[in-house]
mmCIF file of C-alpha atoms in Angstrom:
data_model
loop_
_atom_site.group_PDB
_atom_site.id
_atom_site.type_symbol
_atom_site.label_atom_id
_atom_site.label_comp_id
_atom_site.label_asym_id
_atom_site.label_seq_id
_atom_site.Cartn_x
_atom_site.Cartn_y
_atom_site.Cartn_z
ATOM 1 C CA MET L 16 61.151 52.042 29.866
ATOM 2 C CA LYS L 17 59.343 51.766 26.554
ATOM 3 C CA MET L 18 55.608 52.434 26.322
ATOM 4 C CA ASN L 19 53.815 50.595 23.537
ATOM 5 C CA ILE L 20 50.529 52.512 23.222
ATOM 6 C CA ALA L 21 47.764 51.246 20.925
ATOM 7 C CA TYR L 22 44.608 53.014 19.762
ATOM 8 C CA PRO L 23 42.066 50.452 18.486
ATOM 9 C CA ALA L 24 39.900 53.059 16.769
ATOM 10 C CA THR L 25 42.608 53.775 14.180
ATOM 11 C CA GLY L 26 44.573 50.528 14.428
ATOM 12 C CA LEU L 27 47.816 52.442 15.054
ATOM 13 C CA GLN L 28 50.506 52.007 17.684
ATOM 14 C CA LYS L 29 53.099 54.382 19.073
ATOM 15 C CA ILE L 30 56.214 53.599 21.089
ATOM 16 C CA LEU L 31 57.483 56.108 23.639
ATOM 17 C CA GLU L 32 60.816 55.937 25.430
ATOM 18 C CA ILE L 33 60.466 57.340 28.947
ATOM 19 C CA ASP L 34 63.509 57.629 31.190
ATOM 20 C CA ASP L 35 62.081 60.137 33.674
ATOM 21 C CA GLU L 36 61.753 58.247 36.950
ATOM 22 C CA ALA L 37 59.234 60.803 38.231
ATOM 23 C CA LYS L 38 56.797 59.832 35.460
ATOM 24 C CA LEU L 39 57.435 56.133 35.891
ATOM 25 C CA GLN L 40 56.735 56.300 39.624
ATOM 26 C CA ASN L 41 53.067 56.898 38.786
ATOM 27 C CA LEU L 42 52.937 53.532 37.004
ATOM 28 C CA TYR L 43 54.719 51.413 39.587
ATOM 29 C CA GLU L 44 52.573 49.083 41.731
ATOM 30 C CA ARG L 45 49.755 49.300 39.183
ATOM 31 C CA ARG L 46 48.226 46.033 37.976
ATOM 32 C CA MET L 47 47.234 44.730 34.583
ATOM 33 C CA ALA L 48 43.745 45.852 33.427
ATOM 34 C CA GLN L 49 43.945 48.975 35.601
ATOM 35 C CA GLU L 50 43.342 52.342 33.980
ATOM 36 C CA VAL L 51 45.710 55.253 34.470
ATOM 37 C CA ASP L 52 45.541 58.928 33.596
ATOM 38 C CA GLY L 53 47.444 59.679 30.411
ATOM 39 C CA GLY L 54 48.559 63.030 31.790
ATOM 40 C CA ILE L 55 51.375 61.292 33.684
ATOM 41 C CA LEU L 56 53.165 60.774 30.340
ATOM 42 C CA GLY L 57 53.137 64.443 29.398
ATOM 43 C CA GLU L 58 50.973 67.463 28.748
ATOM 44 C CA GLU L 59 49.936 66.292 25.272
ATOM 45 C CA TRP L 60 48.362 63.199 26.865
ATOM 46 C CA ALA L 61 46.064 65.224 29.126
ATOM 47 C CA GLY L 62 42.521 63.865 29.059
ATOM 48 C CA TYR L 63 43.572 60.440 27.786
ATOM 49 C CA VAL L 64 42.804 57.292 29.780
ATOM 50 C CA LEU L 65 45.128 54.300 29.275
ATOM 51 C CA ARG L 66 44.632 50.693 30.307
ATOM 52 C CA ILE L 67 47.582 48.459 31.184
ATOM 53 C CA THR L 68 47.409 45.264 29.108
ATOM 54 C CA GLY L 69 50.785 43.658 29.819
ATOM 55 C CA GLY L 70 54.502 43.969 29.316
ATOM 56 C CA ASN L 71 57.854 42.234 29.272
ATOM 57 C CA ASP L 72 60.825 42.463 31.570
ATOM 58 C CA LYS L 73 64.412 43.039 30.510
ATOM 59 C CA GLN L 74 64.970 39.320 29.885
ATOM 60 C CA GLY L 75 61.819 39.011 27.743
ATOM 61 C CA PHE L 76 59.521 37.196 30.188
ATOM 62 C CA PRO L 77 55.879 38.324 29.820
ATOM 63 C CA MET L 78 53.530 39.589 32.504
ATOM 64 C CA LYS L 79 50.746 37.177 33.458
ATOM 65 C CA GLN L 80 47.351 38.221 34.750
ATOM 66 C CA GLY L 81 46.433 36.847 38.176
ATOM 67 C CA VAL L 82 49.998 36.522 39.497
ATOM 68 C CA LEU L 83 49.927 39.137 42.258
ATOM 69 C CA THR L 84 53.616 39.977 42.482
ATOM 70 C CA ASN L 85 56.048 42.360 40.841
ATOM 71 C CA THR L 86 58.797 39.745 40.564
ATOM 72 C CA ARG L 87 59.412 36.737 38.358
ATOM 73 C CA VAL L 88 57.986 33.362 39.383
ATOM 74 C CA ARG L 89 58.004 29.825 37.989
ATOM 75 C CA LEU L 90 54.557 28.324 37.421
ATOM 76 C CA LEU L 91 53.317 24.974 36.152
ATOM 77 C CA LEU L 92 51.471 26.019 33.003
ATOM 78 C CA THR L 93 48.934 24.031 30.998
ATOM 79 C CA LYS L 94 46.926 24.580 27.856
ATOM 80 C CA GLY L 95 44.783 27.698 28.105
ATOM 81 C CA SER L 96 46.654 29.157 31.061
ATOM 82 C CA GLY L 97 48.426 31.769 28.914
ATOM 83 C CA CYS L 98 52.104 32.462 28.299
ATOM 84 C CA TYR L 99 52.536 28.848 27.168
ATOM 85 C CA ARG L 100 51.721 26.807 24.051
ATOM 86 C CA PRO L 101 51.792 23.022 24.568
ATOM 87 C CA ARG L 102 53.306 20.906 21.807
ATOM 88 C CA ARG L 103 51.562 17.679 22.827
ATOM 89 C CA VAL L 104 48.133 16.790 24.199
ATOM 90 C CA GLY L 105 48.014 17.056 27.974
ATOM 91 C CA GLU L 106 51.514 18.514 28.209
ATOM 92 C CA ARG L 107 52.426 20.758 31.153
ATOM 93 C CA LYS L 108 55.559 22.792 31.698
ATOM 94 C CA ARG L 109 57.058 24.843 34.489
ATOM 95 C CA ALA L 110 58.015 28.203 33.030
ATOM 96 C CA SER L 111 59.056 31.628 34.285
ATOM 97 C CA VAL L 112 56.581 34.505 34.039
ATOM 98 C CA ARG L 113 56.432 38.029 35.393
ATOM 99 C CA GLY L 114 53.720 39.036 37.856
ATOM 100 C CA CYS L 115 50.875 41.358 36.900
ATOM 101 C CA ILE L 116 52.178 44.288 38.985
ATOM 102 C CA VAL L 117 54.270 46.944 37.234
ATOM 103 C CA SER L 118 57.813 47.388 38.552
ATOM 104 C CA HIS L 119 61.101 48.955 37.516
ATOM 105 C CA ASP L 120 62.309 45.625 36.066
ATOM 106 C CA LEU L 121 60.089 45.974 33.003
ATOM 107 C CA SER L 122 61.541 47.043 29.695
ATOM 108 C CA VAL L 123 58.255 47.334 27.746
ATOM 109 C CA LEU L 124 54.792 48.223 29.051
ATOM 110 C CA ASN L 125 51.758 47.732 26.791
ATOM 111 C CA LEU L 126 48.951 50.284 27.060
ATOM 112 C CA VAL L 127 45.645 50.765 25.222
ATOM 113 C CA VAL L 128 43.800 54.060 24.846
ATOM 114 C CA THR L 129 40.294 53.646 26.306
ATOM 115 C CA LYS L 130 39.384 57.337 26.244
ATOM 116 C CA LYS L 131 40.680 59.918 23.790
ATOM 117 C CA GLY L 132 41.668 63.370 24.992
ATOM 118 C CA PRO L 133 41.149 66.712 23.261
ATOM 119 C CA ALA L 134 44.600 66.840 21.673
ATOM 120 C CA GLU L 135 45.648 64.710 18.715
ATOM 121 C CA ILE L 136 48.718 62.496 19.085
ATOM 122 C CA ALA L 137 50.864 62.339 15.961
ATOM 123 C CA GLY L 138 51.147 58.808 14.611
ATOM 124 C CA LEU L 139 48.430 57.460 16.894
ATOM 125 C CA THR L 140 45.113 59.305 16.582
ATOM 126 C CA ASP L 141 45.628 61.444 13.456
ATOM 127 C CA GLY L 142 45.927 58.573 10.956
ATOM 128 C CA ASP L 143 44.187 55.402 10.000
ATOM 129 C CA ALA L 144 45.484 51.885 9.379
ATOM 130 C CA PRO L 145 42.659 49.843 7.856
ATOM 131 C CA ARG L 146 42.549 46.125 8.485
ATOM 132 C CA ARG L 147 44.426 44.297 5.758
ATOM 133 C CA LEU L 148 42.591 41.048 6.427
ATOM 134 C CA GLY L 149 38.851 40.704 6.808
ATOM 135 C CA PRO L 150 36.753 38.013 8.477
ATOM 136 C CA LYS L 151 36.880 34.510 7.040
ATOM 137 C CA ARG L 152 33.850 32.797 8.566
ATOM 138 C CA ALA L 153 30.527 33.223 6.746
ATOM 139 C CA ASN L 154 28.531 34.353 9.797
ATOM 140 C CA LYS L 155 31.176 36.907 10.766
ATOM 141 C CA ILE L 156 31.098 38.376 7.263
ATOM 142 C CA ARG L 157 27.310 38.622 7.571
ATOM 143 C CA SER L 158 27.567 40.401 10.917
ATOM 144 C CA LEU L 159 30.210 42.813 9.576
ATOM 145 C CA PHE L 160 28.103 43.910 6.596
ATOM 146 C CA ASN L 161 24.704 43.363 8.299
ATOM 147 C CA LEU L 162 23.656 40.750 5.742
ATOM 148 C CA THR L 163 20.726 38.366 5.786
ATOM 149 C CA LYS L 164 20.632 34.647 5.030
ATOM 150 C CA GLU L 165 19.446 35.368 1.486
ATOM 151 C CA ASP L 166 22.449 37.586 0.619
ATOM 152 C CA ASP L 167 25.409 36.024 -1.162
ATOM 153 C CA VAL L 168 28.359 36.206 1.230
ATOM 154 C CA ARG L 169 30.877 35.600 -1.573
ATOM 155 C CA LYS L 170 30.242 39.071 -2.982
ATOM 156 C CA TYR L 171 31.269 40.776 0.271
ATOM 157 C CA VAL L 172 34.599 39.064 0.971
ATOM 158 C CA ILE L 173 37.396 41.534 1.707
ATOM 159 C CA SER L 174 40.111 40.945 -0.869
ATOM 160 C CA ARG L 175 43.267 42.713 -1.942
ATOM 161 C CA LYS L 176 44.962 43.222 -5.272
ATOM 162 C CA PHE L 177 48.678 43.390 -5.822
ATOM 163 C CA THR L 178 51.135 43.121 -8.682
ATOM 164 C CA LYS L 179 53.605 40.244 -8.812
ATOM 165 C CA LYS L 180 57.211 40.550 -9.923
ATOM 166 C CA ASN L 181 56.324 39.514 -13.463
ATOM 167 C CA GLY L 182 53.842 42.393 -13.703
ATOM 168 C CA LYS L 183 50.722 40.249 -13.388
ATOM 169 C CA GLU L 184 47.945 41.661 -11.216
ATOM 170 C CA VAL L 185 46.582 39.138 -8.717
ATOM 171 C CA ARG L 186 43.546 39.254 -6.446
ATOM 172 C CA LYS L 187 43.712 37.356 -3.167
ATOM 173 C CA ALA L 188 40.720 36.595 -0.961
ATOM 174 C CA PRO L 189 40.219 34.207 1.962
ATOM 175 C CA HIS L 190 38.470 30.877 1.468
ATOM 176 C CA ILE L 191 35.128 31.314 3.211
ATOM 177 C CA GLN L 192 34.589 28.881 6.066
ATOM 178 C CA ARG L 193 31.213 27.329 7.016
ATOM 179 C CA LEU L 194 29.647 28.546 3.790
ATOM 180 C CA VAL L 195 26.388 26.748 3.001
ATOM 181 C CA THR L 196 25.944 26.330 -0.755
ATOM 182 C CA PRO L 197 23.713 24.027 -2.858
ATOM 183 C CA LEU L 198 26.747 21.786 -3.361
ATOM 184 C CA THR L 199 27.337 21.401 0.386
ATOM 185 C CA LEU L 200 23.648 20.643 0.911
ATOM 186 C CA GLN L 201 23.807 18.061 -1.871
ATOM 187 C CA ARG L 202 26.822 16.435 -0.250
ATOM 188 C CA LYS L 203 25.049 16.460 3.100
ATOM 189 C CA ARG L 204 22.034 14.706 1.569
ATOM 190 C CA ALA L 205 24.369 12.212 -0.120
ATOM 191 C CA ARG L 206 26.050 11.423 3.208
ATOM 192 C CA ALA L 207 22.666 10.982 4.899
ATOM 193 C CA SER L 208 21.391 8.701 2.144
ATOM 194 C CA ALA L 209 24.628 6.691 2.199
ATOM 195 C CA LYS L 210 24.252 6.291 5.947
ATOM 196 C CA LYS L 211 20.660 5.115 5.600
ATOM 197 C CA ALA L 212 21.628 2.718 2.810
ATOM 198 C CA GLY L 213 24.406 1.336 5.008
ATOM 199 C CA VAL L 214 21.957 0.744 7.861
ATOM 200 C CA VAL L 215 19.522 -1.043 5.526
ATOM 201 C CA ALA L 216 22.312 -3.120 3.969
ATOM 202 C CA SER L 217 23.701 -4.128 7.365
ATOM 203 C CA ALA L 218 20.223 -5.123 8.557
ATOM 204 C CA LYS L 219 19.705 -7.194 5.395
ATOM 205 C CA GLU L 220 23.099 -8.885 5.803
ATOM 206 C CA ALA L 221 22.347 -9.603 9.460
ATOM 207 C CA ALA L 222 19.024 -11.203 8.515
ATOM 208 C CA GLU L 223 20.709 -13.339 5.850
ATOM 209 C CA TYR L 224 23.406 -14.352 8.341
ATOM 210 C CA LYS L 225 20.795 -15.390 10.918
ATOM 211 C CA LYS L 226 18.974 -17.392 8.235
ATOM 212 C CA VAL L 227 22.176 -19.231 7.251
ATOM 213 C CA VAL L 228 23.029 -19.913 10.908
ATOM 214 C CA ALA L 229 19.550 -21.304 11.547
ATOM 215 C CA GLN L 230 19.826 -23.471 8.434
ATOM 216 C CA ARG L 231 23.228 -24.810 9.515
ATOM 217 C CA LEU L 232 21.892 -25.597 13.008
ATOM 218 C CA ALA L 233 18.910 -27.396 11.512
ATOM 219 C CA GLU L 234 21.217 -29.425 9.253
ATOM 220 C CA GLN L 235 23.420 -30.312 12.233
ATOM 221 C CA LYS L 236 20.365 -31.431 14.262
ATOM 222 C CA GLU L 237 19.089 -33.501 11.352
ATOM 223 C CA ALA L 238 22.504 -35.132 10.892
ATOM 224 C CA ARG L 239 22.658 -35.897 14.610
ATOM 225 C CA ARG L 240 19.145 -37.418 14.561
ATOM 226 C CA SER L 241 20.030 -39.626 11.579
ATOM 227 C CA ALA L 242 23.268 -40.751 13.246
ATOM 228 C CA ILE L 243 21.419 -41.657 16.455
ATOM 229 C CA SER L 244 18.713 -43.540 14.527
ATOM 230 C CA LYS L 245 21.382 -45.479 12.594
ATOM 231 C CA ARG L 246 23.114 -46.477 15.834
ATOM 232 C CA ARG L 247 19.831 -47.620 17.363
ATOM 233 C CA SER L 248 18.882 -49.643 14.275
ATOM 234 C CA SER L 249 22.326 -51.294 14.165
ATOM 235 C CA ARG L 250 22.082 -52.246 17.856
ATOM 236 C CA LYS L 251 18.589 -53.676 17.305
ATOM 237 C CA SER L 252 19.735 -55.726 14.317
ATOM 238 C CA LYS L 253 22.686 -57.124 16.329
ATOM 239 C CA LYS L 254 20.374 -58.197 19.172
ATOM 240 C CA GLU L 255 18.031 -59.924 16.728
ATOM 241 C CA ALA L 256 20.947 -61.746 15.061
ATOM 242 C CA SER L 257 22.338 -62.995 18.400
ATOM 243 C CA ALA L 258 18.885 -64.238 19.473
#
């Protein structure tokens, strides 16, 4: 079984191949999120504490937290349930996942170092792999560098420089998200003023429409009154002529 061990403090990972069944017996029947003594992997791991974060079986099916079995099961998965990414809104799918209990069917077991021991592990704790990508959101950049609202976030963006094939040196930096600048405030004011102007214009058009409707109704009433008066006068004239 392979052990994929990560150390967040340095950002490094190390893969161990363990075939000794006596060592693996100490990991069987353990669950995800449980912590184990690193000394079961060897003397150099004495004092280390490792947390089980997941794994995959020999067919590639991942372990799922909350499934209390050491076998493979088929579950109806939805968005946010883990081990499944829906392609459409509201989609569900019945898929095979591995339970959260460690068994001999696993091919890879993922572990994270939660406590470092006295000895250094080559390739895991003796080096450093800095983050290649920094935060992208403005507030997260502020929290990383302990900035205030008055500081310019654009000066603290983590960027990288590299040389292209044609020999030109290029600097790449992420496009800051949720950055409030005078231009964004101006656009916000423009949207608000456009909205207010639309409300005023619609109210004015509604008033004009009501005025036209009232005028048309008055004209219709006047035309009806004139038609009725004409009919009455014609009837009266006919009666007088017959008399």
